[in-house]
PDB file of C-alpha atoms and ligand atoms in Angstrom:
ATOM      1  CA  MET A 163      -5.770 -23.300  25.417  1.00 68.00           C
ATOM      2  CA  SER A 164      -2.646 -22.771  23.311  1.00 92.00           C
ATOM      3  CA  ALA A 165      -1.580 -19.173  23.565  1.00 96.00           C
ATOM      4  CA  ARG A 166       1.671 -18.746  21.680  1.00 97.00           C
ATOM      5  CA  LYS A 167       4.568 -16.343  22.109  1.00 97.00           C
ATOM      6  CA  ILE A 168       4.169 -12.962  20.390  1.00 98.00           C
ATOM      7  CA  LEU A 169       7.132 -11.525  18.474  1.00 98.00           C
ATOM      8  CA  ILE A 170       8.232  -8.122  19.774  1.00 98.00           C
ATOM      9  CA  TYR A 171       9.403  -5.198  17.583  1.00 98.00           C
ATOM     10  CA  PRO A 172      12.089  -4.832  16.179  1.00 97.00           C
ATOM     11  CA  ASP A 173      12.163  -8.618  15.625  1.00 98.00           C
ATOM     12  CA  PRO A 174      13.050  -8.975  11.897  1.00 98.00           C
ATOM     13  CA  ARG A 175      10.538 -11.829  11.572  1.00 98.00           C
ATOM     14  CA  LEU A 176       7.781  -9.162  11.774  1.00 98.00           C
ATOM     15  CA  ARG A 177       9.027  -8.094   8.301  1.00 98.00           C
ATOM     16  CA  THR A 178       8.890 -11.549   6.663  1.00 94.00           C
ATOM     17  CA  PRO A 179       6.353 -11.596   3.810  1.00 90.00           C
ATOM     18  CA  CYS A 180       3.158 -13.594   4.430  1.00 97.00           C
ATOM     19  CA  GLU A 181       1.889 -16.143   1.896  1.00 98.00           C
ATOM     20  CA  PRO A 182      -1.776 -16.463   0.907  1.00 98.00           C
ATOM     21  CA  VAL A 183      -3.607 -19.469   2.363  1.00 98.00           C
ATOM     22  CA  ALA A 184      -4.393 -22.123  -0.257  1.00 98.00           C
ATOM     23  CA  GLU A 185      -5.619 -25.046   1.881  1.00 98.00           C
ATOM     24  CA  PHE A 186      -8.630 -24.603   4.147  1.00 98.00           C
ATOM     25  CA  ASP A 187      -7.801 -27.635   6.251  1.00 98.00           C
ATOM     26  CA  GLN A 188      -7.386 -28.860   9.829  1.00 98.00           C
ATOM     27  CA  ALA A 189      -4.025 -27.078  10.117  1.00 98.00           C
ATOM     28  CA  LEU A 190      -5.705 -23.736   9.362  1.00 98.00           C
ATOM     29  CA  GLU A 191      -8.389 -24.494  11.936  1.00 98.00           C
ATOM     30  CA  SER A 192      -5.856 -25.185  14.666  1.00 98.00           C
ATOM     31  CA  LEU A 193      -3.804 -22.109  13.682  1.00 98.00           C
ATOM     32  CA  VAL A 194      -6.923 -19.922  14.043  1.00 98.00           C
ATOM     33  CA  LYS A 195      -7.695 -21.529  17.394  1.00 98.00           C
ATOM     34  CA  ASP A 196      -4.192 -20.796  18.703  1.00 98.00           C
ATOM     35  CA  MET A 197      -4.391 -17.237  17.341  1.00 98.00           C
ATOM     36  CA  ALA A 198      -7.715 -16.636  19.109  1.00 98.00           C
ATOM     37  CA  ASP A 199      -6.323 -18.082  22.360  1.00 98.00           C
ATOM     38  CA  THR A 200      -3.253 -15.839  22.040  1.00 98.00           C
ATOM     39  CA  MET A 201      -5.350 -12.729  21.298  1.00 98.00           C
ATOM     40  CA  TYR A 202      -7.828 -13.277  24.170  1.00 98.00           C
ATOM     41  CA  ASP A 203      -5.027 -14.214  26.563  1.00 97.00           C
ATOM     42  CA  ALA A 204      -2.917 -11.117  25.772  1.00 97.00           C
ATOM     43  CA  PRO A 205      -5.528  -9.470  25.778  1.00 97.00           C
ATOM     44  CA  GLY A 206      -5.848  -7.748  22.409  1.00 98.00           C
ATOM     45  CA  ILE A 207      -8.569  -6.857  19.886  1.00 98.00           C
ATOM     46  CA  GLY A 208      -6.743  -8.393  16.924  1.00 98.00           C
ATOM     47  CA  LEU A 209      -3.839 -10.605  15.947  1.00 98.00           C
ATOM     48  CA  ALA A 210      -2.089 -11.376  12.667  1.00 98.00           C
ATOM     49  CA  ALA A 211      -0.487 -14.813  12.202  1.00 98.00           C
ATOM     50  CA  ILE A 212       2.908 -13.185  11.586  1.00 98.00           C
ATOM     51  CA  GLN A 213       2.887 -12.006  15.219  1.00 98.00           C
ATOM     52  CA  ILE A 214       3.176 -15.643  16.330  1.00 98.00           C
ATOM     53  CA  ASN A 215       5.796 -16.288  13.629  1.00 98.00           C
ATOM     54  CA  VAL A 216       3.424 -17.977  11.136  1.00 98.00           C
ATOM     55  CA  HIS A 217       3.860 -16.258   7.779  1.00 98.00           C
ATOM     56  CA  LYS A 218       0.395 -16.718   6.328  1.00 98.00           C
ATOM     57  CA  ARG A 219      -2.327 -14.203   5.501  1.00 98.00           C
ATOM     58  CA  VAL A 220      -4.612 -14.931   8.477  1.00 99.00           C
ATOM     59  CA  ILE A 221      -6.127 -12.464  10.963  1.00 98.00           C
ATOM     60  CA  VAL A 222      -8.343 -12.866  14.015  1.00 98.00           C
ATOM     61  CA  MET A 223     -10.216  -9.956  15.595  1.00 98.00           C
ATOM     62  CA  ASP A 224     -12.713  -9.304  18.361  1.00 98.00           C
ATOM     63  CA  VAL A 225     -13.603  -5.647  18.841  1.00 98.00           C
ATOM     64  CA  SER A 226     -16.696  -6.420  20.962  1.00 98.00           C
ATOM     65  CA  GLU A 227     -16.897  -5.431  24.610  1.00 96.00           C
ATOM     66  CA  SER A 228     -18.271  -8.853  25.531  1.00 97.00           C
ATOM     67  CA  ARG A 229     -15.214 -10.542  23.960  1.00 97.00           C
ATOM     68  CA  ASN A 230     -17.328 -13.202  22.273  1.00 96.00           C
ATOM     69  CA  GLN A 231     -17.523 -11.919  18.671  1.00 98.00           C
ATOM     70  CA  LEU A 232     -14.555 -13.577  17.003  1.00 98.00           C
ATOM     71  CA  GLN A 233     -13.949 -12.551  13.393  1.00 98.00           C
ATOM     72  CA  VAL A 234     -11.590 -14.483  11.131  1.00 98.00           C
ATOM     73  CA  PHE A 235     -10.165 -13.040   7.901  1.00 99.00           C
ATOM     74  CA  VAL A 236      -8.185 -15.253   5.543  1.00 99.00           C
ATOM     75  CA  ASN A 237      -6.432 -13.652   2.528  1.00 98.00           C
ATOM     76  CA  PRO A 238      -7.959 -10.216   3.302  1.00 98.00           C
ATOM     77  CA  GLU A 239      -7.879  -7.283   0.881  1.00 98.00           C
ATOM     78  CA  ILE A 240      -8.749  -3.714   1.806  1.00 98.00           C
ATOM     79  CA  PHE A 241     -10.249  -0.951  -0.325  1.00 98.00           C
ATOM     80  CA  ASP A 242     -10.540   2.649   0.832  1.00 98.00           C
ATOM     81  CA  LEU A 243     -14.194   3.795   0.610  1.00 98.00           C
ATOM     82  CA  ASN A 244     -12.969   7.410   0.490  1.00 97.00           C
ATOM     83  CA  GLN A 245     -15.035   8.627   3.434  1.00 97.00           C
ATOM     84  CA  GLY A 246     -12.147  10.624   4.827  1.00 98.00           C
ATOM     85  CA  THR A 247      -9.466   9.830   7.355  1.00 98.00           C
ATOM     86  CA  ARG A 248      -9.455   9.648  11.115  1.00 97.00           C
ATOM     87  CA  GLU A 249      -6.684   9.635  13.694  1.00 97.00           C
ATOM     88  CA  VAL A 250      -6.989   7.042  16.457  1.00 97.00           C
ATOM     89  CA  GLU A 251      -4.559   6.076  19.191  1.00 97.00           C
ATOM     90  CA  GLU A 252      -3.184   2.634  18.367  1.00 98.00           C
ATOM     91  CA  GLY A 253      -1.363   0.023  20.360  1.00 98.00           C
ATOM     92  CA  CYS A 254       0.175  -3.266  19.261  1.00 98.00           C
ATOM     93  CA  LEU A 255       0.863  -6.497  21.089  1.00 98.00           C
ATOM     94  CA  SER A 256       4.219  -6.528  19.271  1.00 98.00           C
ATOM     95  CA  VAL A 257       5.015  -3.007  20.572  1.00 98.00           C
ATOM     96  CA  PRO A 258       3.963  -3.406  24.226  1.00 97.00           C
ATOM     97  CA  GLY A 259       3.477  -0.295  26.315  1.00 96.00           C
ATOM     98  CA  PHE A 260       3.306   2.297  23.512  1.00 97.00           C
ATOM     99  CA  PHE A 261       0.133   4.037  22.288  1.00 97.00           C
ATOM    100  CA  VAL A 262       0.405   6.473  19.417  1.00 94.00           C
ATOM    101  CA  PRO A 263      -2.126   8.270  17.166  1.00 95.00           C
ATOM    102  CA  VAL A 264      -2.200   6.913  13.599  1.00 96.00           C
ATOM    103  CA  LYS A 265      -4.199   8.461  10.742  1.00 97.00           C
ATOM    104  CA  ARG A 266      -5.992   6.009   8.446  1.00 98.00           C
ATOM    105  CA  PRO A 267      -8.987   5.843   6.082  1.00 98.00           C
ATOM    106  CA  GLU A 268     -12.158   5.989   8.185  1.00 98.00           C
ATOM    107  CA  LYS A 269     -14.225   3.473   6.223  1.00 98.00           C
ATOM    108  CA  VAL A 270     -12.923   0.514   4.217  1.00 98.00           C
ATOM    109  CA  LEU A 271     -14.306  -2.401   2.233  1.00 98.00           C
ATOM    110  CA  VAL A 272     -12.805  -5.732   3.265  1.00 98.00           C
ATOM    111  CA  LYS A 273     -12.826  -8.713   0.920  1.00 98.00           C
ATOM    112  CA  ALA A 274     -11.691 -11.933   2.559  1.00 99.00           C
ATOM    113  CA  GLN A 275     -12.329 -15.644   2.981  1.00 98.00           C
ATOM    114  CA  ASP A 276     -13.654 -17.395   6.053  1.00 98.00           C
ATOM    115  CA  ILE A 277     -12.098 -20.458   7.649  1.00 98.00           C
ATOM    116  CA  GLN A 278     -13.876 -22.722   5.145  1.00 98.00           C
ATOM    117  CA  GLY A 279     -12.696 -20.701   2.168  1.00 98.00           C
ATOM    118  CA  ASN A 280     -16.010 -18.961   1.468  1.00 98.00           C
ATOM    119  CA  HIS A 281     -15.533 -15.447   0.092  1.00 98.00           C
ATOM    120  CA  PHE A 282     -17.234 -12.579   1.930  1.00 98.00           C
ATOM    121  CA  GLU A 283     -17.235  -8.789   1.996  1.00 98.00           C
ATOM    122  CA  LEU A 284     -17.617  -6.382   4.871  1.00 98.00           C
ATOM    123  CA  GLU A 285     -17.893  -2.614   5.113  1.00 98.00           C
ATOM    124  CA  ALA A 286     -15.840  -1.666   8.136  1.00 98.00           C
ATOM    125  CA  ASP A 287     -15.909   1.527  10.178  1.00 97.00           C
ATOM    126  CA  GLU A 288     -15.072   2.576  13.735  1.00 97.00           C
ATOM    127  CA  MET A 289     -12.655   0.253  15.577  1.00 97.00           C
ATOM    128  CA  THR A 290     -13.239  -2.565  13.091  1.00 98.00           C
ATOM    129  CA  ALA A 291     -11.802  -0.355  10.321  1.00 98.00           C
ATOM    130  CA  VAL A 292      -8.830   0.710  12.444  1.00 98.00           C
ATOM    131  CA  CYS A 293      -8.044  -2.828  13.525  1.00 98.00           C
ATOM    132  CA  ILE A 294      -8.383  -4.543  10.135  1.00 98.00           C
ATOM    133  CA  GLN A 295      -6.026  -1.971   8.582  1.00 98.00           C
ATOM    134  CA  HIS A 296      -3.540  -2.430  11.432  1.00 98.00           C
ATOM    135  CA  GLU A 297      -3.686  -6.224  10.952  1.00 98.00           C
ATOM    136  CA  VAL A 298      -3.350  -6.178   7.149  1.00 98.00           C
ATOM    137  CA  ASP A 299      -0.300  -3.941   7.621  1.00 98.00           C
ATOM    138  CA  HIS A 300       1.221  -6.743   9.729  1.00 98.00           C
ATOM    139  CA  LEU A 301       0.615  -9.229   6.887  1.00 98.00           C
ATOM    140  CA  ASP A 302       2.542  -6.846   4.613  1.00 98.00           C
ATOM    141  CA  GLY A 303       5.427  -6.717   7.094  1.00 98.00           C
ATOM    142  CA  LYS A 304       4.440  -3.318   8.466  1.00 98.00           C
ATOM    143  CA  VAL A 305       4.161  -2.213  12.089  1.00 98.00           C
ATOM    144  CA  PHE A 306       2.302   0.943  13.220  1.00 97.00           C
ATOM    145  CA  VAL A 307       5.534   2.600  14.370  1.00 97.00           C
ATOM    146  CA  ASP A 308       6.488   2.788  10.665  1.00 97.00           C
ATOM    147  CA  TYR A 309       4.053   5.751  10.423  1.00 96.00           C
ATOM    148  CA  LEU A 310       5.977   7.726  13.059  1.00 96.00           C
ATOM    149  CA  SER A 311       8.980   9.976  12.581  1.00 96.00           C
ATOM    150  CA  ARG A 312      12.317   8.183  12.566  1.00 97.00           C
ATOM    151  CA  MET A 313      13.195   9.788  15.878  1.00 97.00           C
ATOM    152  CA  LYS A 314      10.041   8.541  17.641  1.00 96.00           C
ATOM    153  CA  ARG A 315      10.360   5.098  16.065  1.00 97.00           C
ATOM    154  CA  GLU A 316      13.968   4.707  17.151  1.00 97.00           C
ATOM    155  CA  ARG A 317      13.128   5.820  20.671  1.00 97.00           C
ATOM    156  CA  ILE A 318      10.469   3.111  20.912  1.00 98.00           C
ATOM    157  CA  ARG A 319      12.801   0.545  19.338  1.00 98.00           C
ATOM    158  CA  ASP A 320      15.617   1.317  21.778  1.00 98.00           C
ATOM    159  CA  LYS A 321      13.290   1.061  24.781  1.00 97.00           C
ATOM    160  CA  LEU A 322      11.908  -2.295  23.625  1.00 97.00           C
ATOM    161  CA  VAL A 323      15.379  -3.694  22.918  1.00 96.00           C
ATOM    162  CA  LYS A 324      16.453  -2.578  26.359  1.00 96.00           C
ATOM    163  CA  SER A 325      13.401  -3.961  28.166  1.00 92.00           C
ATOM    164  CA  GLN A 326      13.912  -7.335  26.501  1.00 90.00           C
ATOM    165  CA  ALA A 327      17.552  -7.414  27.524  1.00 88.00           C
ATOM    166  CA  GLU A 328      16.602  -6.476  31.091  1.00 83.00           C
ATOM    167  CA  PRO A 329      13.205  -8.052  31.812  1.00 67.00           C
ATOM    168  CA  GLU A 330      13.027  -6.355  35.231  1.00 69.00           C
ATOM    169  CA  ALA A 331      12.867  -2.975  33.430  1.00 60.00           C
ATOM    170  CA  ARG A 332       9.880  -3.979  31.283  1.00 58.00           C
ATOM    171  CA  VAL A 333       6.960  -1.558  31.322  1.00 58.00           C
ATOM    172  CA  ALA A 334       4.212  -3.776  29.917  1.00 57.00           C
TER     173      ALA A 334
HETATM  174  O1  GNR B 194      -4.976  -5.052  20.878  1.00 58.12           O
HETATM  175  C1  GNR B 194      -4.798  -4.180  20.026  1.00 58.12           C
HETATM  176  N1  GNR B 194      -5.373  -2.968  20.179  1.00 58.12           N
HETATM  177  C2  GNR B 194      -5.383  -2.011  19.190  1.00 58.12           C
HETATM  178  C3  GNR B 194      -5.763  -0.733  19.556  1.00 58.12           C
HETATM  179  C4  GNR B 194      -5.801   0.274  18.620  1.00 58.12           C
HETATM  180  C5  GNR B 194      -5.475   0.005  17.317  1.00 58.12           C
HETATM  181  C6  GNR B 194      -5.096  -1.257  16.925  1.00 58.12           C
HETATM  182  C7  GNR B 194      -5.047  -2.271  17.863  1.00 58.12           C
HETATM  183  S1  GNR B 194      -4.582  -3.866  17.391  1.00 58.12           S
HETATM  184  C8  GNR B 194      -3.902  -4.454  18.881  1.00 58.12           C
HETATM  185  C9  GNR B 194      -3.548  -5.919  18.756  1.00 58.12           C
HETATM  186  C10 GNR B 194      -2.442  -6.077  17.751  1.00 58.12           C
HETATM  187  O2  GNR B 194      -1.300  -5.776  17.937  1.00 58.12           O
HETATM  188  N2  GNR B 194      -2.774  -6.544  16.583  1.00 58.12           N
HETATM  189  O3  GNR B 194      -1.863  -6.670  15.618  1.00 58.12           O
HETATM  190 NI1   NI B 195      -0.363  -5.164  16.047  1.00 58.12          NI
END
């Protein structure tokens, strides 16, 4: 079990660009293992490598209730299937304690590679669609608070900066 530390917004390392994975080797396998441990430990339904300060295009997800349906996406790409948009309340392990509605495409096509490098495609809807879009945003240096007004975003930022300076004041 190797859960790693999750970067908290507004850490500038959450903006660092993520490189595509070229080698499907042992190092990738152990990265994915640590990411899964970190996600289940948190607990969360998804995690992007950038959140543990690894700047590679790797995502783990488990949106199942039983918490035993791990999905791994390497070098993912997302295409809007133009089935409309939907607003869902989102949270983020890098923005602990805040839940805010975000509007996104309702159904997307995901093209990605698995841990061995095999290409696959998936039509995603429901929470899978929400989560994969949230995670690919992370790989592009984006955090869900970027969709909010500047005023709301700065309020969240100030609270998180404060709660990290004074751990006893932390909400989550
Ligand atoms: O655990 C998580 N829950 C969640 C809920 C609604 C929308 C997106 C998410 S992803 C989040 C984990 C996380 O921060 N992934 O980057
Ligand atoms: Ni997140």
